[in-house]
PDB file of C-alpha atoms in Angstrom:
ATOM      1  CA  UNK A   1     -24.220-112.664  73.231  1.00  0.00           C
ATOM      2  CA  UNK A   2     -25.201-109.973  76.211  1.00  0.00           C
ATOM      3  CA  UNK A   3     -28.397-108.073  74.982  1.00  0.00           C
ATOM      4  CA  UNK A   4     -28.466-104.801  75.760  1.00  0.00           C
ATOM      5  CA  UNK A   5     -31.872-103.055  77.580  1.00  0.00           C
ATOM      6  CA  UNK A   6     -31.306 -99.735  74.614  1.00  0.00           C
ATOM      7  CA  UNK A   7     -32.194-102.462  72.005  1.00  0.00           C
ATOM      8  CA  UNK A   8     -35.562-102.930  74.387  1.00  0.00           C
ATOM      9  CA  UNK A   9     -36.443 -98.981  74.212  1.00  0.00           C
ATOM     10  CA  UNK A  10     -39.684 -98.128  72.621  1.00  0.00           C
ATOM     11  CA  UNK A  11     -40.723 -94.622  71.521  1.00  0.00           C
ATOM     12  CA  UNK A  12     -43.176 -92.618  72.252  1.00  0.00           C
ATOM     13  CA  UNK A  13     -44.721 -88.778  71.977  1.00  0.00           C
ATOM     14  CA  UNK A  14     -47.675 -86.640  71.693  1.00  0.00           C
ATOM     15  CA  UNK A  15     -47.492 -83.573  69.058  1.00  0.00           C
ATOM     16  CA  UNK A  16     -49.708 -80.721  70.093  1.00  0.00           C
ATOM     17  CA  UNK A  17     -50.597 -77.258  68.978  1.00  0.00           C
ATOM     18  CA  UNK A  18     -50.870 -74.279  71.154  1.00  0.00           C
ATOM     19  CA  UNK A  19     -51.635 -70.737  70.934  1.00  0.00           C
ATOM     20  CA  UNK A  20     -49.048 -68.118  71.207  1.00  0.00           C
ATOM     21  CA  UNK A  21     -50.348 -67.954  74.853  1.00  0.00           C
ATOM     22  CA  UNK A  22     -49.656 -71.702  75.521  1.00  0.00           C
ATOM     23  CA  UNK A  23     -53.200 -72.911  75.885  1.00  0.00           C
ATOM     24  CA  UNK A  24     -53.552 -76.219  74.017  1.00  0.00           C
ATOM     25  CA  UNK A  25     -55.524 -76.293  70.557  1.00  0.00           C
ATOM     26  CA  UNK A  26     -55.060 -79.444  69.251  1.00  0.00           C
ATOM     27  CA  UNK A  27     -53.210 -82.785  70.083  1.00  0.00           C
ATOM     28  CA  UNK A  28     -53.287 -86.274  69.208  1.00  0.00           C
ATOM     29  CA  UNK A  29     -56.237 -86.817  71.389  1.00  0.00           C
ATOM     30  CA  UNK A  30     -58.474 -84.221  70.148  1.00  0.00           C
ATOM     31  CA  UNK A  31     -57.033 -85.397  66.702  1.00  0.00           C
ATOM     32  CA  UNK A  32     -58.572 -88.548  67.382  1.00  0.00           C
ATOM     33  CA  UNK A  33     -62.025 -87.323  68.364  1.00  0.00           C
ATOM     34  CA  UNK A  34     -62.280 -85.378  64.856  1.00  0.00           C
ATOM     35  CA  UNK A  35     -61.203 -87.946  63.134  1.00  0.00           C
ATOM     36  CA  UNK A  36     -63.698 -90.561  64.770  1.00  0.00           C
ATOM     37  CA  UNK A  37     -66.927 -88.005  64.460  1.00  0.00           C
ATOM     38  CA  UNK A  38     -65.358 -87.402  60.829  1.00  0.00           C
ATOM     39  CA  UNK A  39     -65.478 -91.219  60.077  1.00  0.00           C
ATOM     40  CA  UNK A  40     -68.640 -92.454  62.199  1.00  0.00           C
ATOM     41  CA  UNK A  41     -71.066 -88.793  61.557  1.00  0.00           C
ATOM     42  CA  UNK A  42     -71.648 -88.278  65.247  1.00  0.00           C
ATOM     43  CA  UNK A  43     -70.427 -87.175  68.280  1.00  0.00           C
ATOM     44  CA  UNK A  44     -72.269 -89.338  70.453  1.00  0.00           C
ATOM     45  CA  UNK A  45     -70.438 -92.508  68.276  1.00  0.00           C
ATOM     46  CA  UNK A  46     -66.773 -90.701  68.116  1.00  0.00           C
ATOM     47  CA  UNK A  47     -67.133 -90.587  71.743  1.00  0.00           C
ATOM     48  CA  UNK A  48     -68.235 -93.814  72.759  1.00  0.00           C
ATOM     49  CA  UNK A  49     -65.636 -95.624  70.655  1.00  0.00           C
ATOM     50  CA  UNK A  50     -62.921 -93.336  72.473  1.00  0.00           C
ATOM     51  CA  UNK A  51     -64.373 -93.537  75.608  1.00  0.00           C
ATOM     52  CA  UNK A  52     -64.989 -89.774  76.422  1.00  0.00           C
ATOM     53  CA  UNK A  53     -67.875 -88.174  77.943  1.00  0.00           C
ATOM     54  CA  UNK A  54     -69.906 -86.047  75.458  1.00  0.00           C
ATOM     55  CA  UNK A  55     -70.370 -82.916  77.510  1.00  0.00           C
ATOM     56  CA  UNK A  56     -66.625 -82.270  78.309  1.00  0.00           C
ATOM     57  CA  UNK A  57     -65.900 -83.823  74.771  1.00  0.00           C
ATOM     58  CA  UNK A  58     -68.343 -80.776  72.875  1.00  0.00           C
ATOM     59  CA  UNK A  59     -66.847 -78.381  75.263  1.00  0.00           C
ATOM     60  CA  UNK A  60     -63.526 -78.676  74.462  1.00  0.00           C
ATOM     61  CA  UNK A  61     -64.411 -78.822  71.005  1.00  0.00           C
ATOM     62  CA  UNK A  62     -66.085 -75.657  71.094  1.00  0.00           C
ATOM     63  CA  UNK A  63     -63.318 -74.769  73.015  1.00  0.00           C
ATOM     64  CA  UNK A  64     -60.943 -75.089  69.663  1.00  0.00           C
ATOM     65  CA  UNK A  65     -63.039 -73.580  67.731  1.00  0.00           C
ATOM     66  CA  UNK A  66     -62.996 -70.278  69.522  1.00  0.00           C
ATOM     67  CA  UNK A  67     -59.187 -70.039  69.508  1.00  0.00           C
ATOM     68  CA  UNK A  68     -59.179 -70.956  65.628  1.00  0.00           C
ATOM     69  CA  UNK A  69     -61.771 -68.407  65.068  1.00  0.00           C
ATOM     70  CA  UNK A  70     -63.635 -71.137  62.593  1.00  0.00           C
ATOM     71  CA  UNK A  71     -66.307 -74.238  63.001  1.00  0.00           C
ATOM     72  CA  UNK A  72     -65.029 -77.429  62.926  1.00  0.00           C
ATOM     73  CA  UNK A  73     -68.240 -79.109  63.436  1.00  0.00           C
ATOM     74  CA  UNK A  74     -71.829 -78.989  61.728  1.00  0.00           C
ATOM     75  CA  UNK A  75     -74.348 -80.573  64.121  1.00  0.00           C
ATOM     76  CA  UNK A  76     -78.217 -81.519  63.099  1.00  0.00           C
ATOM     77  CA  UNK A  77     -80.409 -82.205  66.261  1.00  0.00           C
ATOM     78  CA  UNK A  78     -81.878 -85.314  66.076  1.00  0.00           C
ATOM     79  CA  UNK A  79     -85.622 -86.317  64.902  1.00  0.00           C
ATOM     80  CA  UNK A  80     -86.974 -89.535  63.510  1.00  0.00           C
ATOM     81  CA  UNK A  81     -83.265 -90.515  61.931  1.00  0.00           C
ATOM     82  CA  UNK A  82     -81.548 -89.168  64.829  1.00  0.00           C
ATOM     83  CA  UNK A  83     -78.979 -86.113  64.914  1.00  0.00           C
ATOM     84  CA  UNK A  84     -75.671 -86.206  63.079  1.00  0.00           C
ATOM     85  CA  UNK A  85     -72.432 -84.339  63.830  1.00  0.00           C
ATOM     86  CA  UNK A  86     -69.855 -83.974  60.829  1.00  0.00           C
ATOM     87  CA  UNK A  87     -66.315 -81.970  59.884  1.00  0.00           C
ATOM     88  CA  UNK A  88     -66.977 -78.360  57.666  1.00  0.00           C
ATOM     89  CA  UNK A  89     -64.839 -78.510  55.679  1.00  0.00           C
ATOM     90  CA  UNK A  90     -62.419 -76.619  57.807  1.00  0.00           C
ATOM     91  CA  UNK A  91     -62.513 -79.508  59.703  1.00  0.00           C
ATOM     92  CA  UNK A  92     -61.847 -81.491  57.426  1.00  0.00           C
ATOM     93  CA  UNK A  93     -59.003 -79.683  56.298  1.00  0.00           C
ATOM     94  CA  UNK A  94     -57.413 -79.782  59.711  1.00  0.00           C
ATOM     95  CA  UNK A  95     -57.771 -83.340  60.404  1.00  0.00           C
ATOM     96  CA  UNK A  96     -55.837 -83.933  57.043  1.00  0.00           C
ATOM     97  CA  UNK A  97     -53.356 -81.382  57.453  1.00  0.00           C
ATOM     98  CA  UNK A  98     -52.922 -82.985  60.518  1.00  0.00           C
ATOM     99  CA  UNK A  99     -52.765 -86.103  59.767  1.00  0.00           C
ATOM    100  CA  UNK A 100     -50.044 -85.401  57.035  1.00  0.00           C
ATOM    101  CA  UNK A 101     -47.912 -83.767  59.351  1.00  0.00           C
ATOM    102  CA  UNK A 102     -47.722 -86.507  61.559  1.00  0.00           C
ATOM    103  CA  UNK A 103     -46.827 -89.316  59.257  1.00  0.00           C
ATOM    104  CA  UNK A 104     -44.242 -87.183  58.390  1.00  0.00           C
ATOM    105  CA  UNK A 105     -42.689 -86.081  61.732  1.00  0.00           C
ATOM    106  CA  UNK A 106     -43.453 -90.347  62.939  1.00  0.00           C
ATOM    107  CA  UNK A 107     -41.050 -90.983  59.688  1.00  0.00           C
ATOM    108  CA  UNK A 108     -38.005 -88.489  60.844  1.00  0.00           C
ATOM    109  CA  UNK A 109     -38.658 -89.117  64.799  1.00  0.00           C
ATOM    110  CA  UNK A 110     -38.568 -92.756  64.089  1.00  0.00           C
ATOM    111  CA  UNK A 111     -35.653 -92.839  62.004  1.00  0.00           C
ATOM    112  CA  UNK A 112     -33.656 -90.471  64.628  1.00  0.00           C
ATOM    113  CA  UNK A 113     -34.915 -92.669  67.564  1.00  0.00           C
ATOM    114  CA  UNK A 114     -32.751 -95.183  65.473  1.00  0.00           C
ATOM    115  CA  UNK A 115     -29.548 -93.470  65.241  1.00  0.00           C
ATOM    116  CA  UNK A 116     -30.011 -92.906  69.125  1.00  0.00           C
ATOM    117  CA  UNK A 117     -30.120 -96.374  69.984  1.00  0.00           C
ATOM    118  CA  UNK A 118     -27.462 -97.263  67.626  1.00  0.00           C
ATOM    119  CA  UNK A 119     -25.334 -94.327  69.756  1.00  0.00           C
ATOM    120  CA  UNK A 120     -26.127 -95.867  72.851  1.00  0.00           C
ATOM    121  CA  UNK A 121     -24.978 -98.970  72.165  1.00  0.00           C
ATOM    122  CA  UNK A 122     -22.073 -98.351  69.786  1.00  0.00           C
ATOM    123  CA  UNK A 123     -20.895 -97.113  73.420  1.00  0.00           C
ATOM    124  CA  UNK A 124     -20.832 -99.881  75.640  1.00  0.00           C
TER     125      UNK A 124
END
């Protein structure tokens, strides 16, 4: 039996917010940085686990936070325990939203990714 190289596809997509100018607010990537500081309590980890410079990585997140028109993050300089970055709870609120709205899009993209293969080879 002849395979066919449709059965071999794979999916995949990035979901991203803009503003009603087009500039970029938030993606899966700067999904992932929230969600790292949200689960490790610092920038400086979230960023070394993703593999992102700090500077640009605080810019850009300052840079959301100006077209939301809200913090997302709470930051305590460091001292003897060291600083700490975490989510307000707008933050937090986004990151879950977020995440929410992914697992369902991944659910109805997946399953429609389906019927296209299954269209693409009910044609051969």
């Amino acid at each position: 039996m002849k395979t066919s190289k449709y059965e071999e596809l794979r999916l995949h997509y990035k979901i991203w917010f803009t503003d009603k100018d087009e500039n970029g607010i938030l993606g899966d990537g700067k999904y992932k940085i929230l969600k790292a500081i949200d689960e490790s309590g610092s920038l400086m980890s979230a960023c070394e686990k993703l593999g992102l410079t700090y500077r640009r990585t605080w810019n850009d997140l300052k840079s959301i936070e100006k077209r939301l028109g809200f913090p997302l993050l709470e930051k305590t300089r460091g001292g003897a325990d060291g600083g700490s970055t975490i989510l307000t709870p707008e933050g937090k609120k986004l990151i879950r939203a977020f995440d929410n709205f992914h697992e369902n899009m991944d659910e109805i993209i997946q399953h429609h990714f389906e019927l296209l293969k299954q269209q693409l080879l009910s044609d051969e």
